[in-house]
Amino acid sequence: MILRAKYLITGDGRTCLQDQAVYLDKEGKIGWIGDAAEAAGRYPEEKVKDYGEATILPGLFDMHVHFGYYYSQPDLDNYDDYMVAYYALEQAKQSLRLGITTVRNLSCPPNLMKQLRLAGQKGYVTVPRIIHADAGICMTGGHGHQDGVEEADSPWGVRAAIRRQLRAGADWVKILTSNRGDIPEFTQEELDAAVDEAHRQGVKIAVHSGTQPSIQMCIDAGFDTIEHGTFLTEAQARQMAKKGIAWTPTITAYTYLYEQTKQMIEAGVDMDNPIAARAVHDQAFFKPAFEAYRDNFKKLYDTGVTVLAGSDMVLYKAPPLPIHQELGYMVDYGITPMEAIRTATYNAASVLGIENETGSLKEGLAGDLLIVKGDVSKNIRALDDVQEVYLAGEIVYTV
């Protein structure tokens, strides 16, 4: 099949070609990219799809999802193992509707992502490419313990938890070591042990860390990615760039929480209502978090730290997997649409170690493609007008 469009973005953060065509071969790979006028002559037997004033770009990555996070649902009693699996499958389907063809799932019920991926491989369901940590690991009583995250203490306790999760089939390890306070949860010795154990076994490790001094402790330990990094400094971002540590800011999640709590407060708060009282309390964190992303993102990006796009949206009735909005905030805060696209394509594939498989429009890579109306290189919001999505050369969503 030959796909044509006015614009083609390769994913390298710079290149937008015009009037190009992509040939998808019978193995679902990109067999050729070149001038649209040449395509029919090169492949006369192939069907041609011309999308016109549209952009072809690599399928997007969401580097921070929780497909199985059902804990914010109002009818929790209904969520047995079967319902959780159906819920996760719906999240996977939604990702494809948005043009997200690869996800990194960072913590959800044990074994769920391994089995969802297997179901996709067997052809029972259609899901994006899934790379996953298992349940995640926190200290006893730490952030996430109420949401199924495995609790572990001491360097050897953390090592044992990592070994259990790798035995269960995890691709990555996920550690959680801060919530919304300034007291770190894991000690430096525990963090060092976690990184050492993961790397000793040849896997990468992510860490949930948004506040100080937790962020510095995680940089010192040498994690592969820092999730959130809400109050990251420029000096720390430069350290991360030098050490090869990537940053997944998850701007949208914190901005959404800020906006929602702000609306509740402006509407008038009944302090006898525990939900409303919690909103007032949380606003003290979400407002400076929102401002930190808004005011510092471009300065942090300019340090050269590798930035990854991740949505981390798990709240009931919140927009699911808002990776388009995440890229939109990045552009609003100072980088170009092309640079933003790279955070959700090549950067992500490189950190996952699959840049020779997907993440770019390049001959020989998988036919993971997103087609949207308009010119994304000039208008990042064009991502919202999805026309078709291909995974390994097969259409998995069309309007």
CSV table of C-alpha atoms in Angstrom, one decimal:
chain,number,residue,atom,x,y,z
A,1,MET,CA,0.0,0.0,0.0
A,2,ILE,CA,1.1,3.5,-0.8
A,3,LEU,CA,0.2,6.4,1.5
A,4,ARG,CA,0.5,10.0,0.3
A,5,ALA,CA,0.0,13.4,2.1
A,6,LYS,CA,1.0,17.0,1.8
A,7,TYR,CA,3.3,16.7,4.8
A,8,LEU,CA,5.5,14.0,6.3
A,9,ILE,CA,7.2,14.3,9.7
A,10,THR,CA,10.0,11.8,10.3
A,11,GLY,CA,10.2,12.2,14.1
A,12,ASP,CA,13.8,13.6,14.4
A,13,GLY,CA,12.6,16.9,15.7
A,14,ARG,CA,13.5,18.8,12.5
A,15,THR,CA,12.4,17.2,9.3
A,16,CYS,CA,9.0,17.9,7.7
A,17,LEU,CA,8.9,16.9,4.0
A,18,GLN,CA,6.3,17.9,1.5
A,19,ASP,CA,4.4,15.8,-1.1
A,20,GLN,CA,6.0,12.5,0.0
A,21,ALA,CA,4.7,9.0,-0.1
A,22,VAL,CA,5.2,6.0,2.2
A,23,TYR,CA,5.2,2.4,0.8
A,24,LEU,CA,4.1,-0.2,3.4
A,25,ASP,CA,5.4,-3.7,2.4
A,26,LYS,CA,3.7,-7.0,2.9
A,27,GLU,CA,5.5,-7.5,6.2
A,28,GLY,CA,4.0,-4.3,7.6
A,29,LYS,CA,7.3,-2.3,7.4
A,30,ILE,CA,8.1,0.9,5.7
A,31,GLY,CA,9.6,-0.3,2.4
A,32,TRP,CA,10.3,3.1,0.8
A,33,ILE,CA,9.8,6.9,1.4
A,34,GLY,CA,10.1,9.3,-1.5
A,35,ASP,CA,8.5,11.8,-3.8
A,36,ALA,CA,4.8,11.1,-4.2
A,37,ALA,CA,5.0,11.5,-7.9
A,38,GLU,CA,7.4,8.6,-8.1
A,39,ALA,CA,5.4,6.2,-6.0
A,40,ALA,CA,2.9,4.8,-8.6
A,41,GLY,CA,5.7,4.2,-11.1
A,42,ARG,CA,7.8,2.3,-8.5
A,43,TYR,CA,4.9,0.2,-7.2
A,44,PRO,CA,2.3,0.1,-10.1
A,45,GLU,CA,0.4,-2.8,-8.5
A,46,GLU,CA,-0.1,-1.1,-5.1
A,47,LYS,CA,-3.2,0.7,-4.0
A,48,VAL,CA,-2.7,4.4,-3.4
A,49,LYS,CA,-4.3,6.4,-0.5
A,50,ASP,CA,-4.0,10.1,-0.9
A,51,TYR,CA,-4.9,12.0,2.3
A,52,GLY,CA,-4.4,15.4,0.7
A,53,GLU,CA,-3.8,18.4,3.1
A,54,ALA,CA,-2.7,16.1,5.9
A,55,THR,CA,0.4,15.0,7.9
A,56,ILE,CA,1.8,11.5,8.1
A,57,LEU,CA,4.0,11.0,11.2
A,58,PRO,CA,5.2,8.1,13.3
A,59,GLY,CA,2.7,6.5,15.7
A,60,LEU,CA,3.0,8.2,19.0
A,61,PHE,CA,4.3,6.9,22.3
A,62,ASP,CA,2.8,7.5,25.7
A,63,MET,CA,5.6,6.9,28.1
A,64,HIS,CA,3.5,7.0,31.3
A,65,VAL,CA,0.2,5.2,31.3
A,66,HIS,CA,-1.7,3.1,33.8
A,67,PHE,CA,-4.1,1.0,31.7
A,68,GLY,CA,-5.3,-1.0,34.7
A,69,TYR,CA,-5.8,1.9,37.2
A,70,TYR,CA,-9.4,1.5,38.1
A,71,TYR,CA,-9.1,2.8,41.7
A,72,SER,CA,-10.8,6.2,40.9
A,73,GLN,CA,-13.9,4.5,39.6
A,74,PRO,CA,-17.0,5.3,41.8
A,75,ASP,CA,-18.3,1.7,41.7
A,76,LEU,CA,-15.1,-0.1,42.9
A,77,ASP,CA,-17.1,-3.1,44.2
A,78,ASN,CA,-17.8,-4.0,40.6
A,79,TYR,CA,-14.1,-4.2,39.6
A,80,ASP,CA,-13.1,-7.9,40.0
A,81,ASP,CA,-10.3,-9.3,37.8
A,82,TYR,CA,-12.6,-9.6,34.8
A,83,MET,CA,-13.8,-6.0,34.9
A,84,VAL,CA,-10.3,-4.7,35.4
A,85,ALA,CA,-9.2,-6.5,32.3
A,86,TYR,CA,-12.1,-5.1,30.3
A,87,TYR,CA,-11.2,-1.6,31.6
A,88,ALA,CA,-7.6,-2.0,30.6
A,89,LEU,CA,-8.6,-3.2,27.1
A,90,GLU,CA,-10.8,-0.1,26.7
A,91,GLN,CA,-7.8,2.1,27.6
A,92,ALA,CA,-5.7,0.2,25.0
A,93,LYS,CA,-8.4,0.8,22.4
A,94,GLN,CA,-8.5,4.5,23.2
A,95,SER,CA,-4.8,4.8,22.8
A,96,LEU,CA,-5.1,3.5,19.2
A,97,ARG,CA,-7.9,6.0,18.5
A,98,LEU,CA,-5.5,8.8,19.5
A,99,GLY,CA,-2.6,7.5,17.3
A,100,ILE,CA,-0.7,6.1,20.3
A,101,THR,CA,0.9,2.9,19.0
A,102,THR,CA,3.3,2.2,21.8
A,103,VAL,CA,2.9,2.6,25.6
A,104,ARG,CA,5.1,2.2,28.6
A,105,ASN,CA,2.7,1.1,31.4
A,106,LEU,CA,4.2,2.1,34.8
A,107,SER,CA,2.4,0.1,37.4
A,108,CYS,CA,-1.0,-1.6,37.4
A,109,PRO,CA,-2.4,-4.9,38.8
A,110,PRO,CA,0.2,-7.7,38.6
A,111,ASN,CA,0.3,-9.8,35.4
A,112,LEU,CA,-2.4,-7.6,33.7
A,113,MET,CA,-0.1,-6.0,31.1
A,114,LYS,CA,1.7,-9.2,30.4
A,115,GLN,CA,-1.6,-11.0,29.6
A,116,LEU,CA,-3.0,-8.1,27.7
A,117,ARG,CA,0.0,-8.0,25.5
A,118,LEU,CA,-0.2,-11.8,25.0
A,119,ALA,CA,-3.8,-11.5,24.0
A,120,GLY,CA,-2.8,-9.0,21.4
A,121,GLN,CA,0.0,-11.3,20.1
A,122,LYS,CA,-2.5,-14.2,19.9
A,123,GLY,CA,-4.9,-12.0,17.9
A,124,TYR,CA,-7.7,-12.1,20.4
A,125,VAL,CA,-7.6,-8.3,20.8
A,126,THR,CA,-6.0,-5.3,19.1
A,127,VAL,CA,-3.7,-3.4,21.4
A,128,PRO,CA,-0.7,-1.0,21.0
A,129,ARG,CA,2.8,-2.2,21.6
A,130,ILE,CA,3.1,-2.6,25.3
A,131,ILE,CA,6.3,-2.2,27.4
A,132,HIS,CA,5.6,-2.5,31.1
A,133,ALA,CA,6.7,-2.4,34.7
A,134,ASP,CA,4.6,-4.8,36.8
A,135,ALA,CA,3.0,-3.4,40.0
A,136,GLY,CA,5.6,-0.9,41.0
A,137,ILE,CA,7.4,-0.7,44.3
A,138,CYS,CA,7.1,1.7,47.2
A,139,MET,CA,8.1,1.7,50.9
A,140,THR,CA,5.7,0.3,53.5
A,141,GLY,CA,2.9,2.9,53.6
A,142,GLY,CA,4.4,4.8,50.7
A,143,HIS,CA,2.9,6.5,47.7
A,144,GLY,CA,0.8,4.1,45.8
A,145,HIS,CA,0.5,1.4,48.5
A,146,GLN,CA,-3.3,1.8,48.5
A,147,ASP,CA,-3.4,1.3,44.8
A,148,GLY,CA,-1.8,-2.1,44.6
A,149,VAL,CA,1.9,-1.1,44.5
A,150,GLU,CA,4.1,-3.6,46.1
A,151,GLU,CA,5.6,-2.5,49.4
A,152,ALA,CA,9.3,-3.2,50.3
A,153,ASP,CA,11.8,-2.0,52.7
A,154,SER,CA,15.6,-2.1,53.1
A,155,PRO,CA,18.1,-2.5,50.2
A,156,TRP,CA,17.7,-6.3,50.2
A,157,GLY,CA,13.9,-6.0,50.5
A,158,VAL,CA,13.8,-3.8,47.4
A,159,ARG,CA,16.1,-6.1,45.5
A,160,ALA,CA,13.8,-9.0,46.3
A,161,ALA,CA,10.7,-7.1,45.1
A,162,ILE,CA,12.5,-6.3,41.9
A,163,ARG,CA,13.4,-9.9,41.4
A,164,ARG,CA,9.8,-11.0,42.0
A,165,GLN,CA,8.5,-8.5,39.4
A,166,LEU,CA,11.1,-9.5,36.8
A,167,ARG,CA,10.2,-13.1,37.4
A,168,ALA,CA,6.6,-12.2,36.7
A,169,GLY,CA,7.5,-10.8,33.3
A,170,ALA,CA,8.1,-7.1,33.9
A,171,ASP,CA,10.1,-5.3,31.1
A,172,TRP,CA,11.0,-2.3,33.3
A,173,VAL,CA,11.1,-1.6,37.1
A,174,LYS,CA,9.1,1.2,38.6
A,175,ILE,CA,10.0,2.8,42.0
A,176,LEU,CA,7.9,5.4,43.8
A,177,THR,CA,9.8,7.5,46.3
A,178,SER,CA,7.9,10.8,46.8
A,179,ASN,CA,4.4,12.1,46.8
A,180,ARG,CA,3.5,15.7,47.5
A,181,GLY,CA,5.7,16.3,50.5
A,182,ASP,CA,9.4,17.1,50.9
A,183,ILE,CA,10.3,14.0,52.9
A,184,PRO,CA,11.8,11.3,50.7
A,185,GLU,CA,10.3,7.9,51.1
A,186,PHE,CA,13.1,5.5,50.2
A,187,THR,CA,16.5,6.1,51.6
A,188,GLN,CA,19.5,6.7,49.4
A,189,GLU,CA,20.8,3.2,50.1
A,190,GLU,CA,17.5,1.7,49.0
A,191,LEU,CA,17.4,3.8,45.8
A,192,ASP,CA,21.0,2.8,45.0
A,193,ALA,CA,20.2,-0.8,45.5
A,194,ALA,CA,17.1,-0.6,43.3
A,195,VAL,CA,19.1,0.9,40.4
A,196,ASP,CA,21.9,-1.6,40.9
A,197,GLU,CA,19.6,-4.6,40.9
A,198,ALA,CA,17.7,-3.5,37.8
A,199,HIS,CA,20.9,-2.7,35.8
A,200,ARG,CA,22.6,-5.8,37.1
A,201,GLN,CA,19.8,-7.8,35.5
A,202,GLY,CA,19.9,-5.8,32.3
A,203,VAL,CA,16.6,-3.9,32.6
A,204,LYS,CA,15.9,-0.2,32.9
A,205,ILE,CA,14.3,1.5,35.9
A,206,ALA,CA,11.9,4.5,36.3
A,207,VAL,CA,11.2,6.5,39.4
A,208,HIS,CA,8.2,8.6,40.5
A,209,SER,CA,9.9,11.7,42.0
A,210,GLY,CA,8.5,15.2,42.0
A,211,THR,CA,9.9,17.1,45.0
A,212,GLN,CA,13.2,18.0,46.6
A,213,PRO,CA,15.4,16.4,47.8
A,214,SER,CA,14.0,13.2,46.4
A,215,ILE,CA,14.8,14.3,42.8
A,216,GLN,CA,18.5,14.8,43.6
A,217,MET,CA,18.7,11.4,45.4
A,218,CYS,CA,17.3,9.8,42.2
A,219,ILE,CA,19.8,11.5,40.0
A,220,ASP,CA,22.6,10.4,42.3
A,221,ALA,CA,21.3,6.8,42.2
A,222,GLY,CA,21.2,6.8,38.4
A,223,PHE,CA,17.7,6.0,37.4
A,224,ASP,CA,17.0,5.7,33.7
A,225,THR,CA,14.0,8.0,33.7
A,226,ILE,CA,12.5,10.4,36.3
A,227,GLU,CA,8.8,10.6,36.2
A,228,HIS,CA,7.2,14.0,37.0
A,229,GLY,CA,10.3,15.9,38.3
A,230,THR,CA,7.9,18.7,39.0
A,231,PHE,CA,10.3,20.9,40.9
A,232,LEU,CA,13.4,19.9,38.9
A,233,THR,CA,16.1,22.6,38.7
A,234,GLU,CA,18.2,23.6,35.7
A,235,ALA,CA,21.3,22.4,37.4
A,236,GLN,CA,19.7,19.0,38.0
A,237,ALA,CA,18.4,18.8,34.4
A,238,ARG,CA,22.0,19.4,33.2
A,239,GLN,CA,23.1,16.6,35.5
A,240,MET,CA,20.5,14.3,34.0
A,241,ALA,CA,21.6,15.2,30.5
A,242,LYS,CA,25.2,14.3,31.4
A,243,LYS,CA,24.2,11.0,33.0
A,244,GLY,CA,21.7,10.0,30.3
A,245,ILE,CA,18.7,10.2,32.6
A,246,ALA,CA,15.5,11.1,30.7
A,247,TRP,CA,12.6,13.2,32.1
A,248,THR,CA,8.9,12.5,31.7
A,249,PRO,CA,7.2,15.7,33.0
A,250,THR,CA,3.5,14.7,32.8
A,251,ILE,CA,2.5,18.3,32.6
A,252,THR,CA,-1.1,17.6,31.8
A,253,ALA,CA,-1.9,15.5,34.9
A,254,TYR,CA,-0.8,18.2,37.3
A,255,THR,CA,-2.4,21.0,35.2
A,256,TYR,CA,-5.7,19.2,35.2
A,257,LEU,CA,-5.6,18.7,38.9
A,258,TYR,CA,-4.8,22.3,39.4
A,259,GLU,CA,-7.7,23.5,37.2
A,260,GLN,CA,-10.2,21.1,38.8
A,261,THR,CA,-9.3,22.1,42.4
A,262,LYS,CA,-9.3,25.7,41.4
A,263,GLN,CA,-12.8,25.4,40.0
A,264,MET,CA,-14.0,23.7,43.2
A,265,ILE,CA,-12.6,26.5,45.4
A,266,GLU,CA,-14.0,29.3,43.2
A,267,ALA,CA,-17.4,27.7,43.3
A,268,GLY,CA,-17.4,27.9,47.1
A,269,VAL,CA,-16.1,25.3,49.4
A,270,ASP,CA,-18.1,23.6,52.2
A,271,MET,CA,-15.3,22.7,54.5
A,272,ASP,CA,-17.5,20.1,56.1
A,273,ASN,CA,-17.4,18.2,52.8
A,274,PRO,CA,-14.3,16.0,52.9
A,275,ILE,CA,-13.8,16.1,49.1
A,276,ALA,CA,-14.0,19.9,49.0
A,277,ALA,CA,-11.7,20.2,52.0
A,278,ARG,CA,-9.2,17.9,50.3
A,279,ALA,CA,-9.4,20.2,47.2
A,280,VAL,CA,-8.4,23.2,49.3
A,281,HIS,CA,-5.5,21.2,50.8
A,282,ASP,CA,-4.3,19.9,47.5
A,283,GLN,CA,-4.4,23.3,45.8
A,284,ALA,CA,-1.4,24.3,47.9
A,285,PHE,CA,0.6,21.7,45.9
A,286,PHE,CA,-1.1,21.8,42.5
A,287,LYS,CA,-0.8,25.6,42.0
A,288,PRO,CA,3.0,25.8,42.4
A,289,ALA,CA,3.3,22.5,40.4
A,290,PHE,CA,1.3,24.0,37.5
A,291,GLU,CA,3.4,27.2,37.8
A,292,ALA,CA,6.7,25.3,37.9
A,293,TYR,CA,5.9,23.5,34.6
A,294,ARG,CA,4.7,26.7,33.0
A,295,ASP,CA,7.6,28.8,34.0
A,296,ASN,CA,10.5,26.3,33.8
A,297,PHE,CA,9.7,23.8,31.1
A,298,LYS,CA,11.5,25.6,28.2
A,299,LYS,CA,14.6,26.3,30.4
A,300,LEU,CA,14.8,22.7,31.4
A,301,TYR,CA,14.3,21.5,27.9
A,302,ASP,CA,17.1,23.7,26.7
A,303,THR,CA,19.6,22.0,29.1
A,304,GLY,CA,19.6,19.1,26.6
A,305,VAL,CA,17.9,16.6,29.0
A,306,THR,CA,16.0,14.0,27.0
A,307,VAL,CA,12.3,14.8,27.4
A,308,LEU,CA,9.6,12.1,27.0
A,309,ALA,CA,5.9,12.6,26.6
A,310,GLY,CA,3.7,10.8,29.1
A,311,SER,CA,0.1,11.5,30.2
A,312,ASP,CA,-0.4,9.7,33.6
A,313,MET,CA,-4.1,10.5,33.6
A,314,VAL,CA,-6.1,8.1,35.9
A,315,LEU,CA,-8.9,10.3,37.3
A,316,TYR,CA,-12.5,9.4,36.9
A,317,LYS,CA,-14.1,11.4,34.0
A,318,ALA,CA,-10.7,13.0,33.1
A,319,PRO,CA,-9.7,13.0,29.4
A,320,PRO,CA,-8.1,9.6,28.8
A,321,LEU,CA,-4.5,9.4,27.6
A,322,PRO,CA,-4.3,13.1,26.8
A,323,ILE,CA,-0.9,12.9,25.0
A,324,HIS,CA,-2.0,15.5,22.4
A,325,GLN,CA,-2.6,17.9,25.2
A,326,GLU,CA,0.7,17.1,26.8
A,327,LEU,CA,2.5,18.0,23.5
A,328,GLY,CA,0.3,21.1,23.3
A,329,TYR,CA,1.5,22.3,26.7
A,330,MET,CA,5.1,21.7,25.6
A,331,VAL,CA,4.5,24.0,22.6
A,332,ASP,CA,2.6,26.6,24.7
A,333,TYR,CA,5.6,26.7,27.0
A,334,GLY,CA,8.2,27.4,24.3
A,335,ILE,CA,9.3,24.5,22.2
A,336,THR,CA,8.4,23.9,18.5
A,337,PRO,CA,5.7,21.4,17.3
A,338,MET,CA,8.5,19.4,15.7
A,339,GLU,CA,10.5,19.2,19.0
A,340,ALA,CA,7.3,18.2,20.8
A,341,ILE,CA,6.6,15.4,18.3
A,342,ARG,CA,10.1,14.1,18.9
A,343,THR,CA,9.4,13.6,22.6
A,344,ALA,CA,6.6,11.2,21.7
A,345,THR,CA,8.4,9.4,18.9
A,346,TYR,CA,12.1,9.1,18.5
A,347,ASN,CA,13.1,10.1,22.1
A,348,ALA,CA,10.7,7.5,23.5
A,349,ALA,CA,11.8,4.7,21.1
A,350,SER,CA,15.4,5.4,21.9
A,351,VAL,CA,14.9,5.3,25.7
A,352,LEU,CA,13.0,2.0,25.3
A,353,GLY,CA,15.8,0.7,23.1
A,354,ILE,CA,13.5,0.0,20.1
A,355,GLU,CA,14.6,2.9,17.8
A,356,ASN,CA,15.6,0.3,15.2
A,357,GLU,CA,12.1,-1.1,15.3
A,358,THR,CA,9.8,1.9,15.5
A,359,GLY,CA,9.6,5.6,16.5
A,360,SER,CA,10.6,7.2,13.2
A,361,LEU,CA,9.5,7.2,9.6
A,362,LYS,CA,12.4,5.4,8.1
A,363,GLU,CA,12.8,2.6,5.6
A,364,GLY,CA,13.0,-0.8,7.4
A,365,LEU,CA,11.1,0.3,10.5
A,366,ALA,CA,7.6,-0.9,11.5
A,367,GLY,CA,4.7,0.7,9.7
A,368,ASP,CA,3.4,2.5,12.9
A,369,LEU,CA,1.8,5.6,11.4
A,370,LEU,CA,-0.5,8.4,12.4
A,371,ILE,CA,-2.4,10.4,9.8
A,372,VAL,CA,-4.0,13.7,10.8
A,373,LYS,CA,-5.6,16.6,9.0
A,374,GLY,CA,-3.5,19.7,8.6
A,375,ASP,CA,0.1,20.6,9.1
A,376,VAL,CA,1.3,19.4,12.5
A,377,SER,CA,4.7,21.0,12.0
A,378,LYS,CA,3.0,24.4,12.2
A,379,ASN,CA,0.0,23.5,14.5
A,380,ILE,CA,0.4,20.9,17.2
A,381,ARG,CA,-3.4,20.9,17.7
A,382,ALA,CA,-3.8,19.3,14.3
A,383,LEU,CA,-3.1,16.0,16.2
A,384,ASP,CA,-6.7,16.2,17.5
A,385,ASP,CA,-8.0,15.5,13.9
A,386,VAL,CA,-7.0,11.9,13.6
A,387,GLN,CA,-7.8,10.3,10.2
A,388,GLU,CA,-6.2,6.9,10.4
A,389,VAL,CA,-3.8,4.9,12.5
A,390,TYR,CA,-1.6,2.0,11.4
A,391,LEU,CA,0.2,-0.5,13.6
A,392,ALA,CA,2.7,-2.7,11.9
A,393,GLY,CA,1.2,-1.8,8.5
A,394,GLU,CA,-2.4,-2.6,9.5
A,395,ILE,CA,-5.1,-0.1,10.0
A,396,VAL,CA,-6.2,-0.1,13.6
A,397,TYR,CA,-8.3,3.0,13.6
A,398,THR,CA,-10.1,5.0,10.9
A,399,VAL,CA,-12.7,7.8,11.1
